[in-house]
Amino acid sequence: MLNQTLLAGVGNIYADESLFRAGIRPRKAAGRLTRAEMERLRVALVEVLQQAIRAGGSSVSDYVGADGERGFFQLEHCVYQRTGEPCRVCETPIRRIIVGGRSTHYCPACQR
Ligand SMILES: [Zn+2]
């Protein structure tokens, strides 16, 4: 996914969450995005990264804090590794697909 976008080099977790916030399907992000979509994606990525940093910078899916609690950011994931679970916005089951050799998760209703 994302090999030609500003998400290149970003971890899957941040890519998935940013695309969800931007309302853009992963498959589309691998192709051509409009200027407006690129801007939405850029803003979403900044928000997700800021949220992650505030939450302690958990970049690993099985992150566990020093106190043994699960990382706060992990609890707020909307799509990442939530295949089959209900979307937090619309309750549609989250789907997992492979795009560009990378596993990615998205809501088929919220992301177009
Ligand atoms: Zn949804």
XYZ file of N, CA and C and ligand atoms in Angstrom:
337
model
N 0.851 -1.168 0.000
C 0.000 0.000 0.000
C 0.889 1.220 0.000
N 0.408 2.328 -0.398
C 0.995 3.582 0.018
C 2.426 3.809 -0.435
N 2.900 3.011 -1.380
C 4.316 3.189 -1.714
C 4.576 4.499 -2.440
N 3.517 5.158 -2.914
C 3.767 6.427 -3.585
C 3.205 7.606 -2.792
N 2.729 7.361 -1.618
C 2.102 8.453 -0.864
C 2.967 8.886 0.304
N 2.477 9.890 0.988
C 3.219 10.390 2.135
C 3.214 9.397 3.282
N 2.438 8.323 3.141
C 2.437 7.316 4.202
C 3.553 6.302 4.028
N 4.289 6.397 2.931
C 5.388 5.466 2.723
C 6.342 5.533 3.911
N 6.696 4.396 4.428
C 7.640 4.368 5.542
C 6.977 4.477 6.895
N 5.692 4.751 6.900
C 4.972 4.818 8.168
C 4.509 3.412 8.526
N 4.518 3.082 9.786
C 4.097 1.752 10.213
C 2.667 1.471 9.811
N 2.351 0.198 9.629
C 1.005 -0.199 9.214
C -0.074 0.358 10.127
N 0.230 0.372 11.410
C -0.771 0.836 12.361
C -1.149 2.282 12.079
N -0.156 3.124 11.832
C -0.428 4.537 11.592
C -1.051 4.735 10.219
N -0.636 3.938 9.263
C -1.211 4.033 7.918
C -2.697 3.681 7.964
N -3.022 2.551 8.611
C -4.421 2.112 8.697
C -5.288 3.152 9.407
N -4.806 3.635 10.541
C -5.600 4.569 11.336
C -5.764 5.910 10.627
N -4.716 6.328 9.911
C -4.789 7.603 9.186
C -5.778 7.519 8.033
N -5.760 6.402 7.317
C -6.694 6.221 6.205
C -8.129 6.187 6.711
N -8.335 5.564 7.859
C -9.682 5.514 8.432
C -10.159 6.932 8.749
N -9.311 7.702 9.411
C -9.681 9.083 9.749
C -9.967 9.912 8.511
N -9.195 9.659 7.468
C -9.356 10.436 6.238
C -10.528 9.931 5.408
N -11.055 8.737 5.756
C -12.186 8.181 5.021
C -11.801 7.677 3.640
N -10.563 7.209 3.513
C -10.048 6.768 2.211
C -9.715 5.278 2.260
N -10.162 4.541 1.243
C -9.856 3.106 1.202
C -8.383 2.858 0.881
N -7.817 1.828 1.526
C -6.400 1.517 1.294
C -6.081 1.290 -0.182
N -6.967 0.596 -0.882
C -6.705 0.313 -2.291
C -6.611 1.604 -3.108
N -7.419 2.574 -2.728
C -7.392 3.846 -3.439
C -6.091 4.602 -3.140
N -5.658 4.500 -1.897
C -4.435 5.194 -1.503
C -3.230 4.657 -2.260
N -3.342 3.408 -2.732
C -2.239 2.817 -3.476
C -2.232 3.338 -4.914
N -3.347 3.923 -5.329
C -3.407 4.479 -6.676
C -3.317 5.984 -6.630
N -4.234 6.623 -7.332
C -4.189 8.080 -7.397
C -5.161 8.712 -6.423
N -4.662 9.644 -5.648
C -5.508 10.409 -4.749
C -5.635 11.824 -5.297
N -6.790 12.416 -5.062
C -6.943 13.827 -5.450
C -6.140 14.677 -4.475
N -5.944 15.929 -4.872
C -5.215 16.845 -3.989
C -5.932 16.980 -2.644
N -7.259 17.037 -2.680
C -8.037 17.181 -1.446
C -7.876 15.948 -0.555
N -7.860 14.764 -1.185
C -7.686 13.534 -0.403
C -6.288 13.469 0.206
N -5.294 13.878 -0.548
C -3.930 13.898 -0.020
C -3.849 14.816 1.197
N -4.528 15.950 1.125
C -4.503 16.893 2.241
C -5.220 16.297 3.452
N -6.369 15.645 3.215
C -7.085 14.993 4.324
C -6.208 13.941 4.978
N -5.504 13.201 4.138
C -4.645 12.126 4.635
C -3.473 12.699 5.440
N -2.919 13.788 4.939
C -1.784 14.408 5.633
C -2.227 14.890 7.023
N -3.377 15.543 7.093
C -3.895 16.037 8.368
C -4.179 14.863 9.315
N -4.785 13.801 8.768
C -5.117 12.624 9.583
C -3.861 11.976 10.146
N -2.823 11.886 9.318
C -1.569 11.262 9.756
C -0.953 12.046 10.907
N -0.943 13.374 10.790
C -0.389 14.218 11.854
C -1.173 14.001 13.144
N -2.500 13.941 13.045
C -3.333 13.749 14.233
C -3.058 12.400 14.887
N -2.943 11.373 14.064
C -2.704 10.029 14.597
C -1.334 9.955 15.276
N -0.341 10.549 14.657
C 1.003 10.512 15.242
C 1.048 11.303 16.552
N 0.365 12.443 16.579
C 0.333 13.236 17.809
C -0.366 12.475 18.930
N -1.456 11.780 18.569
C -2.194 10.987 19.551
C -1.303 9.874 20.096
N -0.557 9.237 19.190
C 0.312 8.133 19.595
C 1.416 8.621 20.514
N 1.980 9.788 20.195
C 3.062 10.330 21.010
C 2.548 10.666 22.407
N 1.370 11.288 22.438
C 0.773 11.616 23.743
C 0.517 10.358 24.558
N 0.181 9.285 23.862
C -0.167 8.042 24.542
C 1.066 7.235 24.932
N 2.235 7.732 24.607
C 3.450 7.048 25.010
C 4.204 6.412 23.863
N 3.801 6.732 22.641
C 4.569 6.295 21.487
C 4.505 4.809 21.198
N 3.377 4.191 21.464
C 3.277 2.772 21.163
C 3.231 2.566 19.662
N 4.245 1.943 19.112
C 4.274 1.708 17.676
C 4.181 0.218 17.394
N 4.154 -0.585 18.442
C 4.105 -2.027 18.286
C 2.725 -2.516 18.703
N 2.159 -3.416 17.919
C 0.774 -3.821 18.153
C 0.575 -4.468 19.519
N 1.583 -5.143 20.001
C 1.418 -5.816 21.302
C 2.104 -5.016 22.412
N 2.193 -3.725 22.210
C 2.799 -2.829 23.192
C 2.162 -3.019 24.564
N 3.009 -3.119 25.563
C 2.525 -3.167 26.938
C 3.317 -2.152 27.738
N 2.634 -1.294 28.448
C 3.294 -0.256 29.228
C 4.067 -0.833 30.397
N 4.876 0.021 31.032
C 5.726 -0.416 32.134
C 4.898 -0.978 33.285
N 3.675 -0.515 33.394
C 2.820 -0.974 34.485
C 2.022 -2.219 34.104
N 2.296 -2.751 32.899
C 1.613 -3.968 32.488
C 0.293 -3.710 31.785
N -0.107 -2.439 31.771
C -1.349 -2.105 31.084
C -1.109 -2.057 29.588
N -2.155 -2.311 28.834
C -2.031 -2.181 27.392
C -1.873 -0.701 27.038
N -1.131 -0.451 25.982
C -0.914 0.933 25.565
C -2.228 1.631 25.308
N -2.308 2.862 25.768
C -3.536 3.633 25.605
C -3.921 3.759 24.140
N -2.923 4.004 23.299
C -3.209 4.196 21.887
C -3.813 2.938 21.281
N -3.365 1.784 21.745
C -3.892 0.535 21.207
C -5.397 0.430 21.463
N -5.819 0.890 22.600
C -7.232 0.811 22.945
C -8.068 1.712 22.055
N -7.426 2.692 21.455
C -8.173 3.636 20.639
C -8.115 3.286 19.157
N -7.483 2.177 18.803
C -7.427 1.802 17.394
C -8.845 1.676 16.846
N -9.038 2.237 15.668
C -10.347 2.131 15.047
C -10.419 0.935 14.105
N -9.328 0.634 13.425
C -9.362 -0.434 12.431
C -8.196 -1.430 12.547
N -7.046 -0.937 12.976
C -5.847 -1.771 12.956
C -6.022 -3.066 13.759
N -5.847 -4.203 13.076
C -5.976 -5.530 13.688
C -7.321 -5.737 14.372
N -8.381 -5.148 13.794
C -9.728 -5.344 14.339
C -10.599 -6.078 13.318
N -10.012 -6.912 12.496
C -10.738 -7.644 11.469
C -11.959 -8.350 12.050
N -13.138 -8.096 11.449
C -14.361 -8.755 11.886
C -15.043 -8.082 13.058
N -14.339 -7.184 13.727
C -14.947 -6.471 14.847
C -15.720 -5.272 14.312
N -16.740 -4.803 15.042
C -17.560 -3.689 14.548
C -16.793 -2.369 14.521
N -17.001 -1.618 13.458
C -16.441 -0.272 13.350
C -16.941 0.551 14.533
N -16.062 1.368 15.102
C -16.458 2.176 16.269
C -17.422 3.289 15.879
N -17.503 3.576 14.590
C -18.388 4.654 14.128
C -19.732 4.100 13.654
N -19.689 3.054 12.792
C -20.934 2.608 12.149
C -21.260 1.137 12.411
N -20.380 0.423 13.107
C -20.585 -0.978 13.494
C -20.509 -1.969 12.344
N -20.085 -1.530 11.177
C -19.826 -2.454 10.077
C -18.552 -3.239 10.420
N -18.549 -4.558 10.172
C -17.334 -5.333 10.477
C -16.117 -4.824 9.700
N -15.004 -4.692 10.398
C -13.750 -4.238 9.789
C -13.203 -5.335 8.886
N -12.700 -4.953 7.726
C -12.127 -5.909 6.784
C -10.611 -5.787 6.722
N -10.001 -6.916 6.327
C -8.551 -6.936 6.163
C -8.250 -7.369 4.739
N -7.408 -6.608 4.065
C -6.992 -6.967 2.709
C -5.488 -6.779 2.582
N -4.955 -7.319 1.499
C -3.532 -7.127 1.215
C -3.418 -6.145 0.057
N -2.698 -5.067 0.275
C -2.463 -4.080 -0.776
C -0.965 -3.829 -0.863
N -0.422 -4.030 -2.031
C 1.003 -3.795 -2.204
C 1.859 -4.646 -1.294
N 1.372 -5.860 -1.000
C 2.146 -6.775 -0.165
C 2.019 -6.511 1.323
N 1.216 -5.494 1.694
C 1.057 -5.186 3.106
C -0.371 -5.458 3.530
N -0.514 -5.996 4.709
C -1.827 -6.217 5.288
C -2.386 -4.878 5.754
N -3.638 -4.630 5.434
C -4.238 -3.368 5.852
C -5.691 -3.585 6.267
N -6.166 -2.793 7.179
C -7.497 -2.937 7.747
C -8.308 -1.677 7.488
N -9.606 -1.848 7.173
C -10.431 -0.682 6.877
C -11.910 -0.978 7.112
N -12.697 0.095 7.220
C -14.149 -0.044 7.329
C -14.731 0.185 5.938
N -15.433 -0.816 5.393
C -15.968 -0.686 4.035
C -17.079 0.366 3.935
N -17.632 0.783 5.059
C -18.694 1.789 5.016
C -18.145 3.211 5.194
N -17.205 3.380 6.113
C -16.683 4.719 6.405
C -15.635 5.174 5.386
N -14.969 4.219 4.758
C -13.889 4.569 3.847
C -14.302 4.314 2.391
N -14.156 5.314 1.569
C -14.584 5.241 0.178
C -13.409 5.452 -0.764
Zn -17.415 2.428 9.817
